[in-house]
């Protein structure tokens, strides 16, 4: 399995991306770095023995900026690392694609070049969120700011299929993000979605509120891309806030500092549970290809973990398996 | 100043509400407990010296359950503690009203009995969220699941007025909850709201994402009641999750346990910063009266803190001041 990696995507690209690719390649993953070849080769040369690693470089002259308008950028920059990388996947030169770049542009390129899976109206971005025990898959986390009930129903199917095949959960529990437990709660969108999910054949566990999500009440939580993105970033913000509080407490008195020094390795290990760099990026579900999106702030470890997830998806034939599930749920026309 | 308190509101009412009223009364706040008089007096009798405290009891025979349909309950249960309490405020028998009961019913009773402030289309519930430094006021946190841009603009005005008068912030920074910084980001609702807030005369600081909210990028963050409620509950869930992680780390090794025991008072003090029981309930803004809503799980301390906030609002003439600000912003027709 070969993973095409957008060498120019992310706040510290290409340096950090190359580093991440080297990490992944050292584990045995085959990587194709797509981007400005001289720059990429320059960074690659800094790693002794890099020429022995399963890393190829494919040149792409253009770069899509983090703030560029996705559709416009993808239309105009045909030779960008994003478009070239997705095209490589389409043409069989790679089995998956990973980018920590402009996520809207990755989405647009995947739509234009790969197309949607049969029966899918709106592909979505899913996010794996680590919990105290296990994890939850939130979908959509930002691809579709305005949604209809039918879209949310499909997110439920896509999310369930993802968790089934990537994490081996036979019948993933699917929850609908809402502001109360009763079917009649919420805005017009979720009220219209509830009966669709109930009749979907999915293992629908009803509405879930913020606290249910963090307590692991569902394996998949369905929401529109606006709410999902706000949730994801608030969760990050709350982690930061809580860590700041703990740090502040430890620094407030000399004997706390001492106790804090003893505890530090334990706290660090606990923090790792929530560390996004360990969780392999966010899959784009509903397109005809294994595409993963990383955080713009991804470090090398996060890039490597994204490559690993993408390689795993390719290896198990994730996209075909999801298509099979969709067909079985007769989502396809 | 006299605060009418819904004695029957909250998961452990009336016992915990009576206890909270006693705490507040001992600080000198005058309280009118509204609810089933025999029960309320029964609990009150348990406090030595209670008859010396500034506590009255007003009988109301009915109780609105936490899960009852708000409008129906308010229409049918005219003698409920919620309706009777709001009526007491309306008729001048109290200067503010506080309830930890069914928040939808409190909202409905306030709308029916007190009515909206001049120029306000949709009153909202605001939530004070404690941060590492200071606090942020989020509005709406659940009264209006479906909103229009005009509503969000008014939430901005109401929130700014609240922070100005309750917390003395001269020109509160107002942010719009969104999923990116640029004006063109987000769903149709926030895209329509952005230019309204920019031209509003408010100190509009633009879009804020989840992390900006927790970092204190704004004093007031404006959002629809669906997103706001999801955020509030997710923040609670994340607190719980993070505390669970820290606790788990401390318990994982004997020497961590020891260090944890030393640190405990410091961590507890840090946790108090985020403790909703210290933050006085959520005001209902945009109605003709000072109404505060408490968490259903409020303990006595939280009830007392709500009474304190309600008394403060009454003392400073909050409702009149907000009306003045709205008029100055020519929100009123």
XYZ file of C-alpha atoms in Angstrom:
666
model
C 0.000 0.000 0.000
C 1.293 3.404 -0.970
C 0.114 6.629 0.630
C 0.357 9.893 -1.285
C 1.158 12.706 1.132
C 0.634 16.399 0.456
C 4.157 17.605 1.204
C 3.063 21.263 1.085
C 0.095 20.976 3.466
C 0.208 22.224 7.049
C 1.538 25.213 8.944
C 5.121 23.943 8.895
C 5.192 22.251 5.502
C 7.175 20.877 3.874
C 9.708 20.411 6.685
C 7.423 18.729 9.204
C 5.607 16.719 6.551
C 8.870 15.273 5.306
C 9.815 14.407 8.875
C 6.470 12.667 9.373
C 6.860 10.767 6.124
C 10.278 9.578 7.249
C 8.803 8.349 10.537
C 6.070 6.447 8.707
C 8.473 5.045 6.131
C 10.764 3.789 8.887
C 7.790 1.741 10.118
C 7.584 0.254 6.644
C 4.842 2.402 5.113
C 5.394 3.348 1.480
C 4.979 7.083 0.970
C 4.784 9.317 -2.082
C 5.573 12.897 -1.170
C 3.759 15.227 -3.558
C 5.023 18.810 -3.757
C 7.890 21.028 -4.820
C 10.528 18.446 -5.523
C 13.679 20.496 -4.865
C 12.411 21.651 -1.458
C 11.151 18.211 -0.527
C 14.375 16.506 -1.586
C 16.314 19.147 0.318
C 14.605 18.274 3.587
C 14.708 14.568 2.803
C 18.477 14.722 2.331
C 18.744 15.768 5.977
C 17.786 12.254 7.095
C 20.652 9.771 6.954
C 19.632 6.672 5.065
C 16.529 8.340 3.615
C 17.356 6.973 0.159
C 16.915 3.470 1.603
C 13.372 4.233 2.790
C 10.226 3.501 0.726
C 9.749 7.194 -0.124
C 9.115 8.559 -3.600
C 8.811 12.214 -4.560
C 6.367 13.435 -7.193
C 6.765 17.029 -8.271
C 3.847 19.472 -8.086
C 4.733 23.114 -8.654
C 1.806 24.872 -6.985
C 0.680 25.227 -3.378
C -2.847 25.897 -2.074
C -2.685 28.316 0.857
C -4.527 27.583 4.090
C -6.878 30.537 3.585
C -7.541 30.218 -0.130
C -11.085 29.682 -1.331
C -11.218 25.895 -1.754
C -13.172 25.490 -4.987
C -11.398 28.371 -6.718
C -7.975 27.148 -5.650
C -8.651 23.615 -6.842
C -9.996 24.866 -10.170
C -7.069 27.199 -10.794
C -4.168 25.256 -9.333
C -4.266 22.024 -11.276
C -0.633 21.426 -10.452
C -0.990 21.964 -6.738
C 0.165 19.240 -4.361
C -3.460 18.675 -3.321
C -4.889 18.201 -6.795
C -1.841 16.229 -7.965
C -1.991 13.999 -4.889
C -5.670 13.224 -5.314
C -5.088 12.582 -9.002
C -2.316 10.143 -8.146
C -4.787 8.244 -5.988
C -7.380 8.306 -8.751
C -4.888 7.017 -11.335
C -3.645 4.179 -9.165
C -0.235 5.685 -8.386
C -1.220 5.622 -4.718
C -3.783 3.762 -2.573
C -4.672 6.632 -0.228
C -4.069 10.349 0.141
C -3.237 12.366 3.238
C -3.043 16.148 3.616
C -2.644 18.507 6.566
C -3.368 21.411 4.233
C -6.483 23.411 3.359
C -9.215 20.914 4.255
C -11.829 22.602 2.086
C -9.503 22.285 -0.895
C -8.851 18.603 -0.158
C -12.603 18.074 -0.021
C -13.132 19.978 -3.281
C -10.325 18.108 -5.053
C -11.710 14.767 -3.853
C -15.165 15.704 -5.113
C -13.952 16.915 -8.515
C -11.361 14.229 -9.156
C -12.656 11.141 -7.325
C -16.363 11.874 -7.118
C -18.925 10.787 -4.550
C -19.704 7.215 -3.652
C -22.870 5.806 -5.136
C -25.913 7.161 -3.327
C -24.018 9.735 -1.276
C -25.273 13.302 -1.610
C -22.740 15.018 0.598
C -19.438 13.513 1.620
C -18.365 14.562 5.098
C -15.326 14.830 7.292
C -15.320 12.594 10.347
C -13.259 13.091 13.458
C -12.090 10.419 15.855
C -12.283 11.880 19.354
C -10.488 10.002 22.115
C -12.383 9.476 25.382
C -11.479 8.095 28.795
C -12.467 4.680 27.448
C -12.384 4.187 23.718
C -13.355 6.844 21.242
C -16.217 8.446 19.394
C -16.474 9.261 15.715
C -18.087 12.634 15.072
C -19.431 13.320 11.596
C -19.574 15.952 10.055
C -16.837 18.092 11.563
C -16.787 20.832 8.990
C -17.382 19.877 5.369
C -21.060 20.874 5.311
C -22.009 23.941 7.336
C -25.649 23.810 6.226
C -27.295 20.409 6.098
C -30.623 18.722 5.507
C -31.998 15.789 7.444
C -31.206 13.440 4.571
C -27.532 14.456 4.792
C -27.407 13.717 8.512
C -28.966 10.307 7.917
C -26.199 9.540 5.430
C -23.558 10.779 7.867
C -24.941 8.174 10.262
C -24.494 5.421 7.685
C -21.038 6.621 6.690
C -19.905 6.972 10.305
C -21.213 3.555 11.275
C -19.487 1.945 8.300
C -16.236 3.714 9.196
C -16.284 2.514 12.807
C -17.287 -0.981 11.769
C -14.442 -1.487 9.349
C -11.677 0.666 10.831
C -12.270 -0.231 14.491
C -14.096 -3.551 14.257
C -17.232 -2.471 16.111
C -19.906 -4.801 14.756
C -22.950 -2.634 15.423
C -21.767 0.891 16.231
C -24.151 2.880 18.410
C -25.224 5.992 16.516
C -26.358 9.105 18.398
C -27.771 12.401 17.168
C -26.236 15.527 18.711
C -29.084 17.417 20.327
C -29.981 19.622 23.282
C -32.232 17.178 25.106
C -33.143 13.527 25.178
C -36.690 13.616 23.854
C -37.423 13.168 20.166
C -39.178 16.554 20.046
C -36.142 18.510 21.282
C -33.829 20.594 19.187
C -33.871 22.688 16.063
C -35.851 21.933 12.929
C -32.941 20.007 11.391
C -32.492 17.482 14.179
C -36.233 17.110 14.676
C -36.497 16.084 11.036
C -33.462 13.823 11.317
C -34.546 11.854 14.386
C -37.267 9.741 12.716
C -35.007 9.068 9.728
C -32.284 7.677 11.984
C -34.815 5.708 14.019
C -36.054 3.962 10.874
C -32.613 3.638 9.296
C -31.729 0.134 10.434
C -28.711 1.632 12.197
C -28.160 0.947 15.891
C -29.645 4.344 16.750
C -29.399 5.214 20.443
C -31.291 8.501 20.220
C -30.229 12.020 21.063
C -26.912 12.705 22.734
C -25.906 15.890 24.516
C -22.372 17.171 24.977
C -21.851 15.219 28.167
C -23.167 12.005 26.654
C -20.644 12.403 23.868
C -17.678 12.667 26.238
C -19.030 9.825 28.376
C -19.033 7.525 25.368
C -22.807 7.089 25.011
C -22.350 6.436 21.291
C -19.659 5.209 18.906
C -20.785 7.598 16.191
C -22.338 11.004 16.751
C -24.087 12.685 13.884
C -24.256 16.434 13.483
C -24.130 19.165 10.871
C -20.673 20.426 9.957
C -21.153 23.759 11.693
C -22.061 22.299 15.069
C -19.492 19.519 14.709
C -16.683 21.922 13.950
C -17.628 24.198 16.826
C -17.674 21.162 19.138
C -14.308 19.903 17.970
C -12.624 23.236 18.504
C -14.337 23.827 21.822
C -13.151 20.415 23.007
C -9.609 21.453 22.091
C -10.107 24.754 23.873
C -11.422 23.061 26.997
C -8.424 20.704 27.065
C -6.155 23.702 26.900
C -8.136 25.511 29.591
C -8.118 22.535 31.952
C -4.415 21.876 31.442
C -3.785 25.547 32.156
C -5.766 25.248 35.370
C -3.831 22.191 36.523
C -0.534 23.836 35.581
C -1.540 27.003 37.437
C -2.451 24.998 40.534
C 0.873 23.168 40.482
C 2.841 26.391 40.150
C 0.940 28.209 42.890
C 2.904 26.838 45.871
C 6.376 25.353 46.377
C 5.161 22.033 47.768
C 2.633 21.754 44.918
C 5.502 22.227 42.496
C 7.298 19.302 44.077
C 4.225 17.076 43.944
C 3.647 18.233 40.372
C 7.157 17.173 39.410
C 6.460 13.681 40.779
C 3.133 13.503 38.958
C 4.353 14.937 35.660
C 5.004 11.622 33.843
C 1.564 10.355 34.893
C -0.170 13.513 33.755
C 1.758 13.492 30.508
C 0.692 9.926 29.838
C -2.914 10.845 30.623
C -2.687 13.815 28.273
C -1.526 11.505 25.516
C -4.908 9.805 25.559
C -6.416 13.022 24.239
C -3.563 13.828 21.929
C -4.834 14.318 18.400
C -1.375 13.500 17.058
C -1.991 9.877 18.035
C -5.281 9.536 16.243
C -4.520 9.446 12.569
C -6.288 12.410 11.042
C -9.840 12.856 9.902
C -11.216 10.711 7.089
C -13.211 12.184 4.272
C -16.110 9.755 4.052
C -18.397 9.322 1.051
C -15.862 9.856 -1.750
C -14.384 7.241 -4.088
C -11.019 6.982 -2.428
C -9.280 6.813 0.932
C -8.606 10.464 1.802
C -7.457 11.659 5.222
C -7.139 15.217 6.464
C -4.735 16.296 9.187
C -4.790 19.279 11.511
C -2.965 22.283 10.055
C -0.834 22.316 13.176
C 0.142 18.649 12.786
C 3.623 17.770 13.944
C 5.677 14.944 12.466
C 4.116 12.387 14.808
C 0.631 13.442 13.712
C 1.616 13.213 10.058
C 3.007 9.718 10.606
C -0.129 8.681 12.425
C -2.231 10.008 9.531
C -0.171 8.019 7.045
C -0.656 4.920 9.182
C -4.453 5.382 9.250
C -4.558 6.030 5.505
C -2.454 2.927 4.825
C -4.704 0.849 7.055
C -7.807 2.133 5.258
C -6.271 1.236 1.913
C -5.198 -2.188 3.130
C -8.654 -3.205 4.341
C -10.376 -1.776 1.245
C -12.294 0.703 3.386
C -13.913 2.573 0.518
C -15.274 -0.600 -1.084
C -16.478 -1.824 2.314
C -18.298 1.433 3.005
C -19.865 1.211 -0.436
C -21.015 -2.306 0.379
C -22.633 -1.139 3.602
C -24.360 1.728 1.816
C -25.726 -0.631 -0.796
C -26.929 -3.015 1.905
C -28.691 -0.104 3.597
C -30.104 0.636 0.129
C -28.826 4.161 0.277
C -27.884 3.834 -3.356
C -30.504 4.618 -5.910
C -34.575 43.819 47.306
C -36.605 40.658 47.482
C -35.955 37.595 45.334
C -38.787 35.173 44.608
C -37.384 31.638 44.450
C -39.095 28.663 42.831
C -39.032 26.302 45.801
C -40.154 23.362 43.654
C -37.560 23.768 40.868
C -34.542 21.501 40.513
C -33.741 17.822 40.832
C -33.686 17.929 44.637
C -36.405 20.470 45.284
C -37.718 21.636 47.623
C -35.097 20.439 50.130
C -32.011 21.840 48.425
C -33.778 25.017 47.354
C -34.797 25.749 50.934
C -31.216 25.136 52.041
C -29.956 27.548 49.386
C -32.511 30.163 50.399
C -31.354 29.877 54.002
C -27.729 30.385 52.896
C -28.687 33.500 50.923
C -30.899 34.847 53.693
C -28.076 34.452 56.200
C -26.068 36.799 53.956
C -28.914 39.290 54.304
C -30.798 38.630 51.061
C -34.590 38.725 51.363
C -36.146 35.636 49.816
C -39.713 34.630 49.005
C -39.982 30.863 48.646
C -42.799 30.039 46.235
C -44.176 26.518 46.353
C -46.061 23.966 48.416
C -46.152 25.732 51.726
C -46.392 22.726 54.076
C -43.415 21.008 52.475
C -41.392 24.201 52.286
C -42.132 25.115 55.917
C -41.290 21.567 56.919
C -37.765 21.851 55.504
C -37.415 25.412 56.744
C -38.198 24.285 60.275
C -35.079 22.142 60.137
C -32.876 25.268 60.307
C -32.482 26.694 63.803
C -33.261 30.399 63.804
C -34.920 30.268 60.382
C -37.853 32.304 61.642
C -35.420 35.191 62.274
C -34.235 35.163 58.636
C -35.720 37.385 55.895
C -37.594 34.473 54.329
C -41.274 34.500 53.381
C -43.234 31.581 51.984
C -45.919 32.013 49.334
C -48.055 28.983 48.629
C -48.394 27.572 45.112
C -50.087 24.194 44.833
C -48.797 22.957 41.486
C -45.405 21.851 40.235
C -44.090 21.889 36.658
C -42.039 18.754 36.025
C -38.592 18.963 34.433
C -39.770 17.156 31.308
C -43.157 18.782 30.840
C -43.846 20.668 27.638
C -43.108 24.274 28.681
C -45.924 26.231 27.000
C -48.570 23.651 27.844
C -47.458 23.399 31.458
C -47.488 27.160 31.911
C -50.917 27.469 30.302
C -52.432 24.691 32.392
C -50.685 25.116 35.719
C -51.558 28.676 36.658
C -50.886 27.878 40.289
C -47.475 26.354 39.710
C -44.489 27.737 41.604
C -43.042 28.991 38.317
C -46.099 30.926 37.170
C -46.874 32.168 40.694
C -43.274 33.277 41.178
C -43.130 35.201 37.920
C -46.506 36.750 38.736
C -45.172 37.857 42.119
C -42.346 39.649 40.292
C -44.809 41.213 37.860
C -47.077 42.432 40.666
C -44.248 43.966 42.694
C -44.226 41.352 45.449
C -40.641 40.572 44.477
C -37.845 42.324 42.569
C -36.417 39.296 40.808
C -37.212 35.625 40.223
C -34.930 32.597 40.336
C -35.730 29.008 39.368
C -33.671 25.852 38.964
C -36.704 24.165 37.427
C -37.885 23.546 33.871
C -36.072 26.329 32.017
C -38.426 26.261 29.055
C -41.354 26.770 31.414
C -39.593 29.682 33.136
C -39.002 31.230 29.728
C -42.635 30.672 28.710
C -43.991 32.082 31.979
C -41.750 35.138 31.671
C -42.927 35.718 28.107
C -46.627 35.321 28.957
C -46.644 37.172 32.262
C -43.877 39.771 31.942
C -43.615 40.144 28.199
C -40.650 41.099 26.053
C -38.660 44.276 26.390
C -39.397 46.958 23.831
C -37.854 46.091 20.490
C -36.824 42.556 21.464
C -38.108 39.813 19.171
C -36.723 36.816 21.012
C -35.549 36.874 24.604
C -32.639 34.543 25.229
C -30.852 32.710 28.007
C -27.309 33.785 28.647
C -24.652 31.751 30.383
C -21.661 33.067 32.279
C -18.759 30.722 31.585
C -15.695 31.034 33.816
C -12.292 31.049 32.108
C -8.710 30.967 33.328
C -8.878 34.754 33.475
C -12.293 36.336 33.771
C -15.357 34.997 32.080
C -17.376 34.975 28.884
C -21.102 35.465 28.481
C -22.597 33.112 25.910
C -25.990 33.953 24.470
C -28.243 32.118 23.544
C -27.662 28.887 25.465
C -30.936 27.204 24.730
C -34.061 29.359 24.525
C -34.117 29.580 20.714
C -33.047 26.466 18.842
C -33.780 28.021 15.449
C -32.745 31.627 14.926
C -32.547 34.302 12.285
C -29.713 36.771 11.859
C -31.795 39.551 13.381
C -32.182 37.467 16.559
C -28.445 36.944 16.835
C -27.864 40.672 16.408
C -30.199 41.308 19.324
C -28.465 38.645 21.413
C -25.302 40.668 20.852
C -26.958 43.820 22.170
C -28.536 42.012 25.121
C -25.303 40.242 26.013
C -23.241 43.413 25.803
C -25.727 45.269 28.003
C -25.661 42.434 30.528
C -21.859 42.394 30.786
C -21.711 46.183 30.909
C -24.087 46.522 33.826
C -23.538 43.304 35.768
C -19.749 43.154 35.414
C -18.821 46.770 34.724
C -17.150 46.169 31.365
C -17.535 49.479 29.548
C -17.294 48.215 25.970
C -17.677 44.450 26.010
C -16.014 42.689 23.081
C -18.682 40.792 21.141
C -17.739 37.740 19.071
C -19.773 35.564 16.726
C -19.365 31.810 17.196
C -18.178 30.448 13.863
C -15.961 27.818 12.279
C -13.322 30.141 10.842
C -12.076 33.674 11.097
C -13.099 35.065 7.729
C -16.425 36.835 7.242
C -17.413 34.342 4.534
C -17.058 31.285 6.789
C -19.854 29.356 8.425
C -23.439 28.445 7.768
C -26.039 30.702 6.183
C -27.150 32.031 9.578
C -23.778 33.321 10.726
C -22.907 34.598 7.271
C -26.047 36.747 7.403
C -25.329 37.793 10.994
C -21.739 38.940 10.500
C -22.482 42.178 8.598
C -25.296 43.036 11.025
C -22.935 42.770 13.993
C -20.209 44.686 12.142
C -22.592 47.604 11.550
C -24.261 47.363 14.969
C -22.199 49.902 16.873
C -21.205 47.103 19.247
C -17.533 46.418 19.916
C -17.622 43.534 17.438
C -14.393 41.522 17.331
C -15.451 39.188 14.525
C -15.774 35.439 14.424
C -14.638 33.314 17.343
C -13.959 29.572 17.263
C -14.198 27.239 20.229
C -10.617 27.840 21.270
C -10.982 31.607 21.036
C -13.963 31.345 23.372
C -12.024 29.482 26.062
C -9.017 31.789 25.600
C -11.179 34.817 26.384
C -11.101 36.441 22.935
C -14.501 38.056 23.638
C -16.604 39.094 26.624
C -19.816 38.116 24.870
C -20.181 35.317 22.337
C -23.278 35.225 20.202
C -24.773 32.009 18.887
C -28.079 30.314 18.219
C -29.603 28.429 21.147
C -28.911 25.022 19.618
C -25.188 25.567 19.147
C -24.910 27.422 22.457
C -26.560 24.643 24.400
C -24.440 21.981 22.725
C -21.330 24.029 23.576
C -22.331 24.515 27.193
C -22.946 20.834 27.751
C -19.835 19.791 25.876
C -17.791 22.147 28.048
C -19.250 20.428 31.104
C -18.503 17.044 29.577
C -14.930 18.011 28.782
C -14.388 19.223 32.362
C -15.609 15.871 33.611
C -13.441 14.007 31.112
C -10.319 15.968 32.006
C -10.893 15.589 35.739
C -11.363 11.867 35.179
C -8.057 11.728 33.325
C -6.197 13.560 36.090
C -7.825 11.366 38.718
C -6.950 8.244 36.746
C -3.336 9.356 36.438
C -3.086 10.029 40.165
C -4.522 6.623 41.057
C -2.319 4.699 38.636
C 0.789 4.431 40.853
C 1.444 4.555 44.602
C 3.845 7.508 44.435
C 1.440 9.396 42.183
C -1.236 8.865 44.839
C 1.001 10.471 47.394
C 1.770 13.439 45.178
C -1.929 13.679 44.340
C -2.791 13.881 48.023
C -0.395 16.818 48.424
C -1.806 18.531 45.336
C -5.466 17.897 46.131
C -6.255 21.244 47.804
C -4.620 23.115 44.929
C -6.493 21.138 42.291
C -9.718 21.595 44.192
C -9.215 25.340 44.307
C -8.463 25.348 40.584
C -11.611 23.334 39.930
C -13.627 25.913 41.803
C -12.820 28.471 39.112
C -14.924 26.424 36.711
C -17.600 25.582 39.230
C -20.990 26.629 37.928
C -22.293 26.761 41.506
C -20.217 29.899 42.015
C -21.563 31.733 39.022
C -25.089 32.725 39.816
C -27.309 31.052 37.290
C -28.223 32.057 33.786
C -30.137 35.265 33.182
C -33.108 35.408 30.891
C -32.373 38.531 28.864
C -34.916 40.543 26.893
C -37.939 40.167 29.183
C -39.499 42.810 31.431
C -38.112 41.553 34.702
C -35.003 40.115 36.333
C -35.317 36.360 35.845
C -32.510 33.874 36.497
C -32.429 30.183 35.700
C -30.343 27.667 37.613
C -29.021 24.270 36.594
C -31.456 21.446 37.422
C -28.659 19.816 39.387
C -28.019 22.961 41.448
C -26.912 22.359 45.013
C -27.643 24.770 47.869
C -24.527 26.815 47.132
C -25.588 27.227 43.509
C -29.086 28.281 44.572
C -27.636 30.864 46.971
C -25.339 32.155 44.264
C -28.324 32.486 41.910
C -30.248 34.433 44.519
C -27.247 36.703 44.970
C -27.027 37.403 41.223
C -30.770 38.021 40.986
C -30.665 40.409 43.954
C -27.740 42.260 42.406
C -29.586 42.581 39.092
C -32.631 43.971 40.906
C -30.528 46.371 42.956
C -28.796 47.921 39.937
C -32.015 48.111 37.938
C -30.590 45.783 35.309
C -33.739 45.466 33.245
C -34.212 49.220 32.949
C -30.528 49.633 32.119
C -30.695 47.032 29.381
C -33.783 48.762 28.010
C -31.866 52.028 28.002
C -29.031 50.464 26.034
C -31.446 48.920 23.555
C -33.105 52.289 23.028
C -29.739 53.962 22.573
C -28.869 51.345 19.966
C -32.281 52.168 18.436
C -33.284 48.546 18.566
C -36.721 49.658 19.647
C -39.204 50.541 16.982
